Tab-separated table of C-alpha atoms and ligand atoms in Angstrom:
chain	number	residue	atom	x	y	z
Q	1	MET	CA	-24.490	-12.671	5.094
Q	2	GLU	CA	-22.942	-12.408	1.647
Q	3	LEU	CA	-19.505	-11.072	2.500
Q	4	GLY	CA	-18.455	-10.706	-1.142
Q	5	LYS	CA	-20.986	-7.924	-1.632
Q	6	LEU	CA	-20.442	-6.145	1.660
Q	7	THR	CA	-18.647	-2.803	1.811
Q	8	ILE	CA	-17.794	-0.582	4.769
Q	9	LYS	CA	-20.657	1.687	3.768
Q	10	LYS	CA	-23.204	-1.140	3.655
Q	11	ALA	CA	-21.932	-2.899	6.779
Q	12	ALA	CA	-21.961	0.371	8.744
Q	13	LYS	CA	-25.596	0.904	7.739
Q	14	LEU	CA	-26.587	-2.635	8.761
Q	15	LEU	CA	-24.856	-2.120	12.101
Q	16	GLN	CA	-26.404	1.293	12.700
Q	17	GLU	CA	-29.859	-0.035	11.889
Q	18	LYS	CA	-29.178	-2.983	14.210
Q	19	GLN	CA	-29.879	-5.479	11.438
Q	20	ILE	CA	-26.669	-7.191	12.429
Q	21	SER	CA	-24.464	-6.935	15.501
Q	22	ALA	CA	-20.743	-6.222	15.468
Q	23	VAL	CA	-20.149	-9.671	16.996
Q	24	GLU	CA	-22.092	-11.357	14.186
Q	25	LEU	CA	-20.119	-9.424	11.607
Q	26	ALA	CA	-16.789	-10.234	13.258
Q	27	LYS	CA	-17.695	-13.917	13.515
Q	28	ALA	CA	-18.684	-14.120	9.852
Q	29	TYR	CA	-15.372	-12.584	8.750
Q	30	LEU	CA	-13.322	-14.651	11.205
Q	31	GLU	CA	-14.941	-17.791	9.882
Q	32	LYS	CA	-14.032	-16.801	6.337
Q	33	LEU	CA	-10.514	-15.999	7.499
Q	34	LYS	CA	-10.077	-19.439	9.060
Q	35	GLN	CA	-11.439	-21.107	5.969
Q	36	LYS	CA	-9.196	-19.200	3.528
Q	37	GLU	CA	-5.999	-18.651	5.476
Q	38	PRO	CA	-4.525	-22.171	5.118
Q	39	GLU	CA	-4.607	-21.739	1.343
Q	40	LEU	CA	-3.685	-18.048	1.059
Q	41	ASP	CA	-1.249	-17.331	3.924
Q	42	ALA	CA	-2.238	-13.675	4.215
Q	43	PHE	CA	-1.811	-13.241	7.975
Q	44	LEU	CA	1.204	-13.421	10.281
Q	45	HIS	CA	-0.892	-12.996	13.391
Q	46	VAL	CA	-4.629	-13.225	14.036
Q	47	CYS	CA	-6.059	-11.753	17.245
Q	48	GLU	CA	-9.448	-13.457	17.365
Q	49	LYS	CA	-10.130	-12.953	21.083
Q	50	GLN	CA	-9.250	-9.288	20.957
Q	51	ALA	CA	-11.415	-8.819	17.856
Q	52	LEU	CA	-14.446	-10.437	19.464
Q	53	ALA	CA	-13.945	-8.431	22.664
Q	54	LYS	CA	-13.831	-5.187	20.673
Q	55	ALA	CA	-16.934	-6.193	18.697
Q	56	GLU	CA	-18.763	-6.908	21.966
Q	57	GLU	CA	-17.708	-3.504	23.287
Q	58	VAL	CA	-19.105	-1.858	20.150
Q	59	ASP	CA	-22.430	-3.685	20.549
Q	60	LEU	CA	-22.600	-2.687	24.178
Q	61	LYS	CA	-21.835	0.939	23.409
Q	62	ARG	CA	-24.562	0.918	20.785
Q	63	GLN	CA	-27.057	-0.557	23.203
Q	64	ARG	CA	-26.214	2.169	25.670
Q	65	ARG	CA	-26.462	4.766	22.903
Q	66	GLU	CA	-22.917	5.914	23.523
Q	67	LYS	CA	-21.098	7.817	20.827
Q	68	LEU	CA	-19.540	5.539	18.209
Q	69	GLY	CA	-17.149	6.206	15.330
Q	70	PHE	CA	-18.201	5.639	11.713
Q	71	LEU	CA	-16.025	2.543	11.451
Q	72	ALA	CA	-17.600	1.025	14.587
Q	73	GLY	CA	-17.591	-2.756	14.296
Q	74	ILE	CA	-15.816	-2.841	10.918
Q	75	PRO	CA	-13.133	-5.575	10.710
Q	76	TYR	CA	-9.727	-4.653	9.346
Q	77	ALA	CA	-6.228	-6.029	8.919
Q	78	VAL	CA	-2.876	-4.290	9.350
Q	79	LYS	CA	0.397	-4.779	7.517
Q	80	ASP	CA	2.970	-6.116	9.953
Q	81	ASN	CA	5.219	-3.060	9.673
Q	82	ILE	CA	2.653	-0.872	11.452
Q	83	LEU	CA	2.741	-0.850	15.255
Q	84	VAL	CA	-0.232	-1.965	17.299
Q	85	GLN	CA	0.381	-1.821	21.029
Q	86	GLY	CA	0.965	-5.244	22.577
Q	87	MET	CA	1.036	-6.996	19.232
Q	88	GLN	CA	3.957	-8.405	17.269
Q	89	ALA	CA	5.511	-6.228	14.578
Q	90	THR	CA	7.994	-8.224	12.534
Q	91	ALA	CA	8.039	-6.259	9.263
Q	92	GLY	CA	8.294	-9.730	7.732
Q	93	SER	CA	11.824	-10.150	9.095
Q	94	LYS	CA	13.504	-12.660	11.412
Q	95	ILE	CA	15.426	-9.814	12.936
Q	96	LEU	CA	12.225	-8.527	14.556
Q	97	GLU	CA	10.744	-11.907	15.441
Q	98	GLY	CA	9.407	-11.738	18.991
Q	99	TYR	CA	9.275	-7.940	19.058
Q	100	GLN	CA	6.074	-6.527	20.541
Q	101	ALA	CA	5.064	-2.962	19.899
Q	102	SER	CA	4.882	-0.795	22.997
Q	103	TYR	CA	2.645	1.867	21.449
Q	104	ASP	CA	0.109	2.384	18.688
Q	105	ALA	CA	0.975	3.990	15.379
Q	106	THR	CA	-1.062	7.185	14.910
Q	107	VAL	CA	-3.116	5.528	12.149
Q	108	ILE	CA	-4.010	2.744	14.597
Q	109	SER	CA	-4.985	5.188	17.385
Q	110	ARG	CA	-7.291	6.906	14.914
Q	111	LEU	CA	-8.896	3.637	13.848
Q	112	LYS	CA	-9.288	2.653	17.492
Q	113	GLN	CA	-11.010	5.959	18.149
Q	114	ALA	CA	-13.311	5.211	15.236
Q	115	ASP	CA	-14.122	1.850	16.925
Q	116	ALA	CA	-12.924	-0.341	14.050
Q	117	VAL	CA	-12.185	-3.979	14.915
Q	118	ILE	CA	-8.641	-5.168	14.297
Q	119	PHE	CA	-8.251	-8.783	13.117
Q	120	GLY	CA	-4.483	-9.076	12.995
Q	121	LYS	CA	-1.224	-8.434	11.200
Q	122	THR	CA	-0.620	-9.296	7.572
Q	123	ASN	CA	2.295	-10.711	5.629
Q	124	LEU	CA	4.717	-8.550	3.635
Q	125	ASP	CA	8.030	-8.675	1.859
Q	126	GLU	CA	10.799	-8.276	4.408
Q	127	PHE	CA	10.877	-4.614	5.521
Q	128	ALA	CA	8.456	-3.882	2.646
Q	129	MET	CA	11.197	-4.540	0.092
Q	130	GLY	CA	9.645	-6.359	-2.807
Q	131	ALA	CA	6.772	-6.627	-5.234
Q	132	SER	CA	5.472	-10.141	-4.632
Q	133	THR	CA	5.328	-10.929	-0.868
Q	134	GLU	CA	7.580	-13.904	-1.626
Q	135	GLN	CA	10.377	-12.131	0.212
Q	136	SER	CA	8.741	-12.423	3.614
Q	137	ALA	CA	10.970	-14.362	6.021
Q	138	PHE	CA	7.903	-16.322	7.137
Q	139	LYS	CA	5.714	-17.371	4.233
Q	140	THR	CA	4.546	-16.616	0.714
Q	141	THR	CA	1.077	-15.167	0.340
Q	142	LYS	CA	-0.967	-16.502	-2.598
Q	143	ASN	CA	-3.181	-14.628	-5.027
Q	144	PRO	CA	-6.853	-15.524	-4.423
Q	145	TRP	CA	-7.581	-15.441	-8.190
Q	146	ASP	CA	-4.943	-18.089	-8.866
Q	147	VAL	CA	-3.021	-19.539	-5.958
Q	148	SER	CA	-0.037	-20.370	-8.139
Q	149	ARG	CA	0.510	-16.618	-8.585
Q	150	VAL	CA	1.756	-13.843	-6.336
Q	151	PRO	CA	-0.619	-11.284	-4.819
Q	152	GLY	CA	1.861	-8.492	-5.538
Q	153	GLY	CA	3.767	-6.710	-2.823
Q	154	SER	CA	5.002	-5.654	-0.559
Q	155	SER	CA	1.586	-5.325	1.142
Q	156	GLY	CA	0.370	-8.629	-0.366
Q	157	GLY	CA	-1.142	-9.942	2.870
Q	158	SER	CA	-3.311	-6.847	3.323
Q	159	ALA	CA	-4.493	-6.942	-0.291
Q	160	VAL	CA	-5.444	-10.609	0.002
Q	161	ALA	CA	-7.183	-10.054	3.348
Q	162	VAL	CA	-9.587	-7.666	1.585
Q	163	ALA	CA	-9.830	-9.473	-1.770
Q	164	ALA	CA	-10.657	-12.803	-0.104
Q	165	ASN	CA	-13.204	-11.262	2.307
Q	166	MET	CA	-11.110	-11.878	5.402
Q	167	SER	CA	-11.681	-8.255	6.455
Q	168	LEU	CA	-13.465	-5.191	5.095
Q	169	PHE	CA	-10.416	-3.009	4.708
Q	170	ALA	CA	-6.703	-3.150	5.402
Q	171	LEU	CA	-3.783	-0.835	5.964
Q	172	GLY	CA	-0.628	-0.989	3.912
Q	173	THR	CA	2.401	1.133	3.175
Q	174	ASP	CA	3.502	2.372	-0.244
Q	175	THR	CA	7.093	3.461	-0.768
Q	176	GLY	CA	7.300	2.560	-4.446
Q	177	GLY	CA	4.006	0.866	-5.266
Q	178	SER	CA	3.374	-1.536	-2.390
Q	179	ILE	CA	-0.301	-0.636	-2.080
Q	180	ARG	CA	-1.238	0.049	-5.689
Q	181	GLN	CA	0.417	-2.969	-7.283
Q	182	PRO	CA	-1.050	-5.634	-4.954
Q	183	ALA	CA	-4.452	-3.890	-5.212
Q	184	SER	CA	-4.157	-4.228	-8.980
Q	185	PHE	CA	-3.100	-7.908	-8.828
Q	186	CYS	CA	-5.925	-8.770	-6.419
Q	187	GLY	CA	-8.759	-6.787	-8.046
Q	188	ILE	CA	-9.467	-4.281	-5.282
Q	189	VAL	CA	-9.000	-0.553	-4.632
Q	190	GLY	CA	-5.709	0.736	-3.186
Q	191	LEU	CA	-4.863	4.303	-2.256
Q	192	ARG	CA	-1.368	5.670	-1.809
Q	193	PRO	CA	-1.921	9.148	-0.303
Q	194	SER	CA	0.317	12.154	-0.987
Q	195	TYR	CA	3.538	12.479	0.960
Q	196	GLY	CA	2.644	14.469	4.082
Q	197	ALA	CA	-1.027	13.448	4.158
Q	198	VAL	CA	-0.892	10.651	6.733
Q	199	SER	CA	1.282	10.325	9.828
Q	200	ARG	CA	4.030	7.700	9.706
Q	201	HIS	CA	4.464	7.717	13.473
Q	202	GLY	CA	4.684	4.052	14.486
Q	203	ILE	CA	5.485	2.750	11.018
Q	204	ILE	CA	8.650	0.707	10.629
Q	205	SER	CA	10.578	2.968	8.271
Q	206	LEU	CA	11.899	1.814	4.925
Q	207	ALA	CA	12.810	4.994	3.030
Q	208	SER	CA	11.619	8.035	4.929
Q	209	SER	CA	11.359	10.425	1.982
Q	210	LEU	CA	9.141	7.983	0.062
Q	211	ASP	CA	7.116	6.030	2.667
Q	212	GLN	CA	3.416	6.591	3.090
Q	213	VAL	CA	0.562	4.723	4.769
Q	214	GLY	CA	-2.603	4.034	2.843
Q	215	CYS	CA	-5.410	1.566	2.521
Q	216	PHE	CA	-7.052	-1.261	0.622
Q	217	ALA	CA	-10.810	-1.467	0.256
Q	218	LYS	CA	-13.544	-2.886	-1.943
Q	219	THR	CA	-14.720	0.452	-3.317
Q	220	VAL	CA	-13.329	3.926	-3.856
Q	221	GLU	CA	-15.847	5.328	-1.386
Q	222	ASP	CA	-14.663	2.855	1.270
Q	223	ALA	CA	-11.049	3.851	0.617
Q	224	ALA	CA	-12.072	7.498	1.092
Q	225	ILE	CA	-13.763	6.654	4.399
Q	226	VAL	CA	-10.597	5.011	5.728
Q	227	PHE	CA	-8.341	7.710	4.326
Q	228	GLU	CA	-10.266	10.569	5.922
Q	229	THR	CA	-10.123	8.709	9.245
Q	230	ILE	CA	-6.348	8.219	9.244
Q	231	ALA	CA	-5.193	11.411	7.494
Q	232	GLY	CA	-4.216	14.736	8.959
Q	233	LYS	CA	-1.897	16.562	11.298
Q	234	ASP	CA	-0.107	14.696	14.025
Q	235	GLY	CA	2.198	16.029	16.704
Q	236	PHE	CA	4.356	12.922	16.351
Q	237	ASP	CA	5.174	13.368	12.663
Q	238	SER	CA	6.238	16.808	11.526
Q	239	THR	CA	6.135	15.803	7.847
Q	240	VAL	CA	2.326	15.831	7.942
Q	241	SER	CA	1.214	19.093	6.394
Q	242	PRO	CA	-1.552	21.347	7.739
Q	243	LYS	CA	-2.899	21.163	4.181
Q	244	ALA	CA	-3.676	17.495	4.772
Q	245	PHE	CA	-7.196	18.199	5.924
Q	246	TYR	CA	-10.043	16.320	4.297
Q	247	PRO	CA	-13.305	17.006	6.149
Q	248	GLY	CA	-16.321	15.221	4.686
Q	249	LEU	CA	-14.179	13.741	1.919
Q	250	SER	CA	-16.043	10.460	1.485
Q	251	GLU	CA	-19.308	12.328	0.977
Q	252	LYS	CA	-17.833	14.955	-1.300
Q	253	ILE	CA	-16.384	12.376	-3.679
Q	254	THR	CA	-19.784	10.839	-4.335
Q	255	LYS	CA	-21.346	14.149	-5.429
Q	256	THR	CA	-21.499	14.099	-9.182
Q	257	LEU	CA	-18.286	15.316	-10.641
Q	258	ASP	CA	-18.598	16.920	-14.040
Q	259	LEU	CA	-16.375	14.701	-16.150
Q	260	LYS	CA	-16.778	17.120	-19.051
Q	261	LYS	CA	-14.683	19.631	-17.161
Q	262	LEU	CA	-11.944	17.126	-16.441
Q	263	LYS	CA	-8.610	17.422	-18.211
Q	264	ILE	CA	-6.789	14.115	-18.246
Q	265	GLY	CA	-3.189	13.524	-19.259
Q	266	VAL	CA	-1.863	10.221	-20.560
Q	267	PRO	CA	1.950	10.055	-20.612
Q	268	LYS	CA	3.172	8.692	-23.910
Q	269	GLU	CA	6.089	7.017	-22.115
Q	270	PHE	CA	3.619	4.711	-20.327
Q	271	PHE	CA	3.032	2.796	-23.527
Q	272	GLU	CA	6.538	2.847	-24.953
Q	273	LEU	CA	7.926	0.390	-22.431
Q	274	GLY	CA	7.278	-3.330	-22.449
Q	275	ILE	CA	3.650	-3.409	-21.389
Q	276	ASP	CA	1.599	-6.601	-21.766
Q	277	PRO	CA	-0.723	-6.134	-24.795
Q	278	ASP	CA	-3.814	-7.342	-22.917
Q	279	VAL	CA	-3.143	-4.942	-20.043
Q	280	LYS	CA	-2.582	-2.158	-22.562
Q	281	LYS	CA	-5.946	-2.854	-24.192
Q	282	LEU	CA	-7.761	-2.605	-20.867
Q	283	ILE	CA	-6.052	0.671	-19.984
Q	284	GLU	CA	-6.855	2.091	-23.417
Q	285	SER	CA	-10.478	1.088	-23.152
Q	286	SER	CA	-10.649	2.718	-19.694
Q	287	ILE	CA	-9.257	5.921	-21.205
Q	288	ASP	CA	-11.887	5.621	-23.959
Q	289	TRP	CA	-14.562	5.407	-21.309
Q	290	PHE	CA	-13.437	8.767	-19.937
Q	291	MET	CA	-13.394	10.263	-23.430
Q	292	GLN	CA	-16.913	9.037	-24.082
Q	293	ALA	CA	-18.003	10.541	-20.775
Q	294	GLY	CA	-16.832	13.887	-22.115
Q	295	ALA	CA	-13.465	14.293	-20.395
Q	296	LYS	CA	-10.719	15.968	-22.370
Q	297	VAL	CA	-7.866	13.539	-22.789
Q	298	GLN	CA	-4.485	14.649	-24.058
Q	299	GLU	CA	-1.103	13.086	-24.498
Q	300	ILE	CA	1.568	14.391	-22.143
Q	301	SER	CA	5.207	13.575	-21.645
Q	302	LEU	CA	7.214	12.599	-18.585
Q	303	PRO	CA	10.616	12.613	-20.300
Q	304	HIS	CA	12.610	11.480	-17.261
Q	305	MET	CA	10.398	8.535	-16.435
Q	306	LYS	CA	12.945	6.076	-17.786
Q	307	TYR	CA	15.389	7.092	-15.069
Q	308	SER	CA	12.876	6.678	-12.303
Q	309	VAL	CA	13.515	3.011	-11.416
Q	310	PRO	CA	17.342	3.353	-11.421
Q	311	ALA	CA	17.184	6.529	-9.304
Q	312	TYR	CA	14.617	4.981	-6.946
Q	313	TYR	CA	16.893	1.970	-6.423
Q	314	ILE	CA	19.650	4.285	-5.246
Q	315	ILE	CA	17.588	6.595	-3.048
Q	316	LEU	CA	15.617	3.788	-1.431
Q	317	PRO	CA	18.607	1.594	-0.475
Q	318	ALA	CA	20.504	4.675	0.751
Q	319	GLU	CA	17.684	5.658	3.107
Q	320	ALA	CA	16.950	2.032	4.022
Q	321	SER	CA	20.581	1.392	4.957
Q	322	ALA	CA	20.372	4.288	7.419
Q	323	ASN	CA	16.960	3.241	8.795
Q	324	LEU	CA	17.902	-0.411	9.199
Q	325	ALA	CA	21.090	0.395	11.114
Q	326	ARG	CA	19.055	0.347	14.329
Q	327	TYR	CA	18.579	-3.455	14.186
Q	328	ASP	CA	21.889	-4.047	15.840
Q	329	GLY	CA	21.398	-7.143	17.954
Q	330	ILE	CA	21.306	-5.082	21.126
Q	331	ARG	CA	18.015	-3.227	21.142
Q	332	TYR	CA	15.642	-5.753	19.551
Q	333	PRO	CA	14.903	-9.381	20.486
Q	334	LEU	CA	17.170	-11.103	17.983
Q	335	SER	CA	20.686	-11.081	19.341
Q	336	LYS	CA	23.270	-13.593	18.238
Q	337	ARG	CA	25.791	-13.548	21.017
Q	338	GLY	CA	28.344	-16.256	21.611
Q	339	GLU	CA	30.986	-17.196	24.169
Q	340	SER	CA	33.809	-16.004	21.996
Q	341	ASP	CA	32.318	-12.596	21.051
Q	342	ARG	CA	34.836	-9.835	21.092
Q	343	GLY	CA	32.548	-6.899	21.669
Q	344	PHE	CA	29.613	-5.247	19.922
Q	345	ARG	CA	31.111	-5.373	16.501
Q	346	GLU	CA	30.937	-9.129	16.419
Q	347	ILE	CA	27.388	-9.192	17.799
Q	348	TYR	CA	26.344	-6.679	15.139
Q	349	PHE	CA	27.830	-8.781	12.376
Q	350	LYS	CA	26.349	-12.050	13.562
Q	351	THR	CA	22.894	-10.645	14.270
Q	352	LYS	CA	22.568	-8.747	11.033
Q	353	GLY	CA	24.023	-11.616	9.021
Q	354	ARG	CA	21.464	-14.057	10.396
Q	355	GLY	CA	18.514	-11.776	10.965
Q	356	PHE	CA	18.296	-10.080	7.571
Q	357	GLY	CA	17.220	-12.006	4.504
Q	358	PRO	CA	18.854	-11.613	1.066
Q	359	GLU	CA	16.910	-8.546	-0.130
Q	360	PRO	CA	17.537	-6.301	2.903
Q	361	ARG	CA	21.188	-7.392	2.867
Q	362	ARG	CA	21.452	-6.518	-0.825
Q	363	ARG	CA	19.873	-3.110	-0.296
Q	364	ILE	CA	21.892	-2.296	2.817
Q	365	MET	CA	25.053	-2.997	0.841
Q	366	ILE	CA	23.950	-0.990	-2.194
Q	367	GLY	CA	22.790	1.875	0.019
Q	368	THR	CA	25.937	1.991	2.105
Q	369	PHE	CA	28.028	1.931	-1.031
Q	370	CYS	CA	26.054	4.764	-2.663
Q	371	LEU	CA	26.450	6.904	0.447
Q	372	SER	CA	30.131	6.220	1.007
Q	373	SER	CA	32.620	8.982	0.479
Q	374	GLY	CA	33.889	9.083	-3.060
Q	375	TYR	CA	30.671	7.544	-4.426
Q	376	TYR	CA	28.102	9.866	-2.843
Q	377	ASP	CA	28.228	12.405	-5.692
Q	378	ALA	CA	28.272	9.808	-8.417
Q	379	TYR	CA	25.244	7.948	-7.105
Q	380	TYR	CA	23.209	9.509	-4.321
Q	381	SER	CA	23.449	13.172	-5.369
Q	382	ARG	CA	22.848	12.252	-8.966
Q	383	ALA	CA	19.793	10.208	-8.090
Q	384	GLN	CA	18.455	13.195	-6.130
Q	385	LYS	CA	18.912	15.370	-9.202
Q	386	VAL	CA	16.973	12.846	-11.276
Q	387	ARG	CA	14.269	12.912	-8.624
Q	388	ARG	CA	13.990	16.685	-9.003
Q	389	LEU	CA	13.684	16.312	-12.777
Q	390	ILE	CA	10.900	13.768	-12.367
Q	391	LYS	CA	9.108	16.129	-9.986
Q	392	SER	CA	9.404	18.972	-12.446
Q	393	ASP	CA	8.095	16.743	-15.293
Q	394	PHE	CA	4.946	16.257	-13.231
Q	395	GLU	CA	4.722	19.937	-12.292
Q	396	LYS	CA	4.862	20.930	-15.943
Q	397	ALA	CA	2.274	18.317	-16.889
Q	398	PHE	CA	-0.077	19.458	-14.134
Q	399	GLU	CA	-0.085	23.002	-15.516
Q	400	LYS	CA	-2.262	21.691	-18.359
Q	401	ILE	CA	-4.165	18.813	-16.836
Q	402	ASP	CA	-5.999	17.826	-13.640
Q	403	LEU	CA	-4.891	14.233	-13.336
Q	404	ILE	CA	-3.014	11.429	-15.037
Q	405	LEU	CA	-4.261	8.018	-16.117
Q	406	GLY	CA	-2.216	4.924	-16.786
Q	407	PRO	CA	-1.448	1.364	-15.799
Q	408	VAL	CA	-0.419	0.290	-12.300
Q	409	SER	CA	1.680	-2.627	-13.435
Q	410	PRO	CA	3.004	-3.652	-16.858
Q	411	TYR	CA	1.512	-7.137	-16.406
Q	412	PRO	CA	-1.052	-9.044	-14.342
Q	413	ALA	CA	-0.048	-11.204	-11.342
Q	414	PHE	CA	3.006	-13.287	-12.188
Q	415	ARG	CA	3.780	-16.827	-11.096
Q	416	ILE	CA	5.270	-17.593	-7.708
Q	417	GLY	CA	8.994	-18.097	-8.297
Q	418	GLU	CA	9.003	-16.369	-11.698
Q	419	LYS	CA	11.053	-13.326	-10.687
Q	420	ILE	CA	12.426	-14.278	-7.303
Q	421	ASN	CA	15.925	-15.015	-8.565
Q	422	ASP	CA	16.150	-11.916	-10.720
Q	423	PRO	CA	16.143	-8.780	-8.533
Q	424	VAL	CA	16.208	-6.404	-11.504
Q	425	ALA	CA	13.105	-8.024	-13.038
Q	426	MET	CA	11.394	-7.635	-9.652
Q	427	TYR	CA	12.485	-3.960	-9.455
Q	428	LEU	CA	11.004	-3.257	-12.875
Q	429	ALA	CA	7.572	-4.110	-11.488
Q	430	ASP	CA	7.648	-0.564	-10.038
Q	431	ILE	CA	7.921	1.139	-13.401
Q	432	TYR	CA	4.528	2.902	-13.218
Q	433	THR	CA	4.329	3.338	-9.468
Q	434	GLY	CA	7.735	4.385	-8.102
Q	435	LEU	CA	7.747	7.701	-9.934
Q	436	VAL	CA	4.610	8.777	-8.064
Q	437	ASN	CA	6.485	8.312	-4.773
Q	438	MET	CA	9.542	10.066	-6.190
Q	439	ALA	CA	7.312	13.076	-6.917
Q	440	SER	CA	5.505	12.825	-3.522
Q	441	LEU	CA	2.125	12.533	-5.266
Q	442	ASN	CA	-0.929	10.385	-4.624
Q	443	GLY	CA	-2.082	7.432	-6.695
Q	444	LEU	CA	-5.187	5.304	-6.752
Q	445	SER	CA	-5.348	1.798	-8.155
Q	446	LEU	CA	-8.770	0.534	-9.108
Q	447	PRO	CA	-10.014	-2.490	-11.016
Q	448	CYS	CA	-10.609	-1.944	-14.742
Q	449	GLY	CA	-11.094	-5.470	-16.057
Q	450	PHE	CA	-9.602	-8.922	-16.377
Q	451	VAL	CA	-7.191	-10.777	-18.593
Q	452	GLU	CA	-7.225	-14.508	-19.004
Q	453	ARG	CA	-4.152	-16.611	-18.290
Q	454	GLU	CA	-4.201	-20.414	-18.429
Q	455	GLY	CA	-7.943	-20.489	-18.014
Q	456	LYS	CA	-7.963	-18.184	-14.995
Q	457	LYS	CA	-9.253	-14.621	-14.783
Q	458	LEU	CA	-6.678	-12.177	-13.461
Q	459	PRO	CA	-7.620	-8.625	-12.473
Q	460	VAL	CA	-5.924	-5.518	-13.857
Q	461	GLY	CA	-5.780	-2.115	-12.193
Q	462	LEU	CA	-6.032	1.387	-13.627
Q	463	GLN	CA	-3.946	4.078	-11.950
Q	464	ILE	CA	-5.155	7.622	-11.363
Q	465	ILE	CA	-2.385	9.981	-10.295
Q	466	GLY	CA	-3.265	13.294	-8.692
Q	467	LYS	CA	-1.649	16.566	-7.752
Q	468	HIS	CA	-0.157	16.853	-4.301
Q	469	PHE	CA	-2.997	16.740	-1.722
Q	470	ASN	CA	-5.650	16.507	-4.406
Q	471	GLU	CA	-6.884	13.090	-3.314
Q	472	GLU	CA	-10.425	14.465	-3.520
Q	473	LEU	CA	-10.387	14.778	-7.311
Q	474	VAL	CA	-8.620	11.439	-7.741
Q	475	LEU	CA	-11.141	9.637	-5.560
Q	476	ALA	CA	-14.140	11.438	-7.104
Q	477	THR	CA	-12.909	10.461	-10.575
Q	478	GLY	CA	-12.276	6.888	-9.438
Q	479	HIS	CA	-15.755	6.710	-7.943
Q	480	GLN	CA	-17.357	7.805	-11.227
Q	481	PHE	CA	-15.309	5.313	-13.202
Q	482	GLU	CA	-16.134	2.519	-10.790
Q	483	ARG	CA	-19.867	3.168	-11.160
Q	484	GLY	CA	-19.964	3.901	-14.877
Q	485	HIS	CA	-17.404	1.414	-16.127
Q	486	ALA	CA	-18.580	-1.458	-13.906
Q	487	ALA	CA	-22.104	-0.875	-15.167
Q	488	LEU	CA	-20.857	-1.553	-18.701
Q	489	ALA	CA	-18.960	-4.722	-17.780
J	1	LIG	N1	8.708	-2.810	-5.122
J	1	LIG	C1	9.124	-1.679	-4.345
J	1	LIG	C2	10.410	-1.991	-3.640
J	1	LIG	O1	10.749	-3.137	-3.533
J	1	LIG	C3	8.004	-1.315	-3.433
J	1	LIG	C4	8.353	-0.976	-2.041
J	1	LIG	C5	7.221	-0.436	-1.240
J	1	LIG	O2	6.386	0.304	-1.762
J	1	LIG	N2	7.254	-0.721	0.044
J	1	LIG	O3	11.093	-1.110	-3.201
């Protein structure tokens, strides 16, 4: 079985036609996982027994001709900030070490209903704060294209699990780029759905007005299959809109879209900031491909883009400081109590001081400061105003165009250690992604070529940004590009 060429679509067909069994498929991927994991460190927990038992159940159900979901027998990995009943959920933090989820996140219940086979939990930057997966409290995940480089983050483990054929798809979360950027660094497809499209019930919250669950896959069609399975209304999360309804999406996106009718916007600001010249060339040649296919491409402007990262790094820490207040040393496993403790206050201090790594501590302090009386107006309210301006920049742009094209990241995968001591440099990695979250939109990252660094090929991603809830057009466009552009390469 050549795992490198397998997709969900192809594997599902092989399984349905009984050319392979779910157990055979699971074993092939588990073998690959065991072979690659020591070098790549993508997983925090692997549930081999459970995976094989589920695969057996799928085979049995098929034998008995019982009803099976489309993802029946398909192996997948889950970022460790998404709850799976009975399994650890650390969010990459010592403060949650030993915590076991007592229920399934809605996205997991839906995948269970679809009979997908879970392989385990993947590594991430602590509480999904980061852009390299180096900020996990447990280990640093490596980029499969060059193990001396980062896979991106914060969902680096999930991206690597798919890129290195350790599973067929993976779930991640994207609050400021954590799906799109690692997808770009690892050469796979990553979808950050619109705010309100997928339930966050059972997701360990980072910043509730920006968080969203999405997926990594090998192809755009595969990403659409996973997205349509997990999306839609949920009684446990009132932020999911009734508009988030995508029946038959994965089929619709493969029907030929008339690129000649497509109006594409390219923000001029995307190329004014320090973008790597090789990355720029690849993005420009991708835009050329669309022009040659007949799409109308025009320059647009997002004048407030330059304020996006500073505003994001006020809003996110403010919301994170509120969300992370629950890890108090009382309710979760880590509790640093001592003989001389004088009440809760001391336990709180000790537990948080030892349980949180440097990045959460930094953000909790920034967030608390920005929300404190006297500073609230100067920072938090102002950042919210900037957010509204960014939203209205997009709204104006979308009056003239259908979608936006641009880079995902200003550079390809950087070296492990290169930015770890410079938080601002790490924050600037979000320059092209964070604004999509600020405007509650959806964004797709898909491979558009390679650059060469020190003799190694490094993948680069193209970003397609769509109107709120218009994932269909984004995915259909991505699908066309993937077929047409790859054929040229
Ligand atoms: N790099 C961003 C941050 O550190 C991404 C966060 C995310 O999307 N989870 O905030």
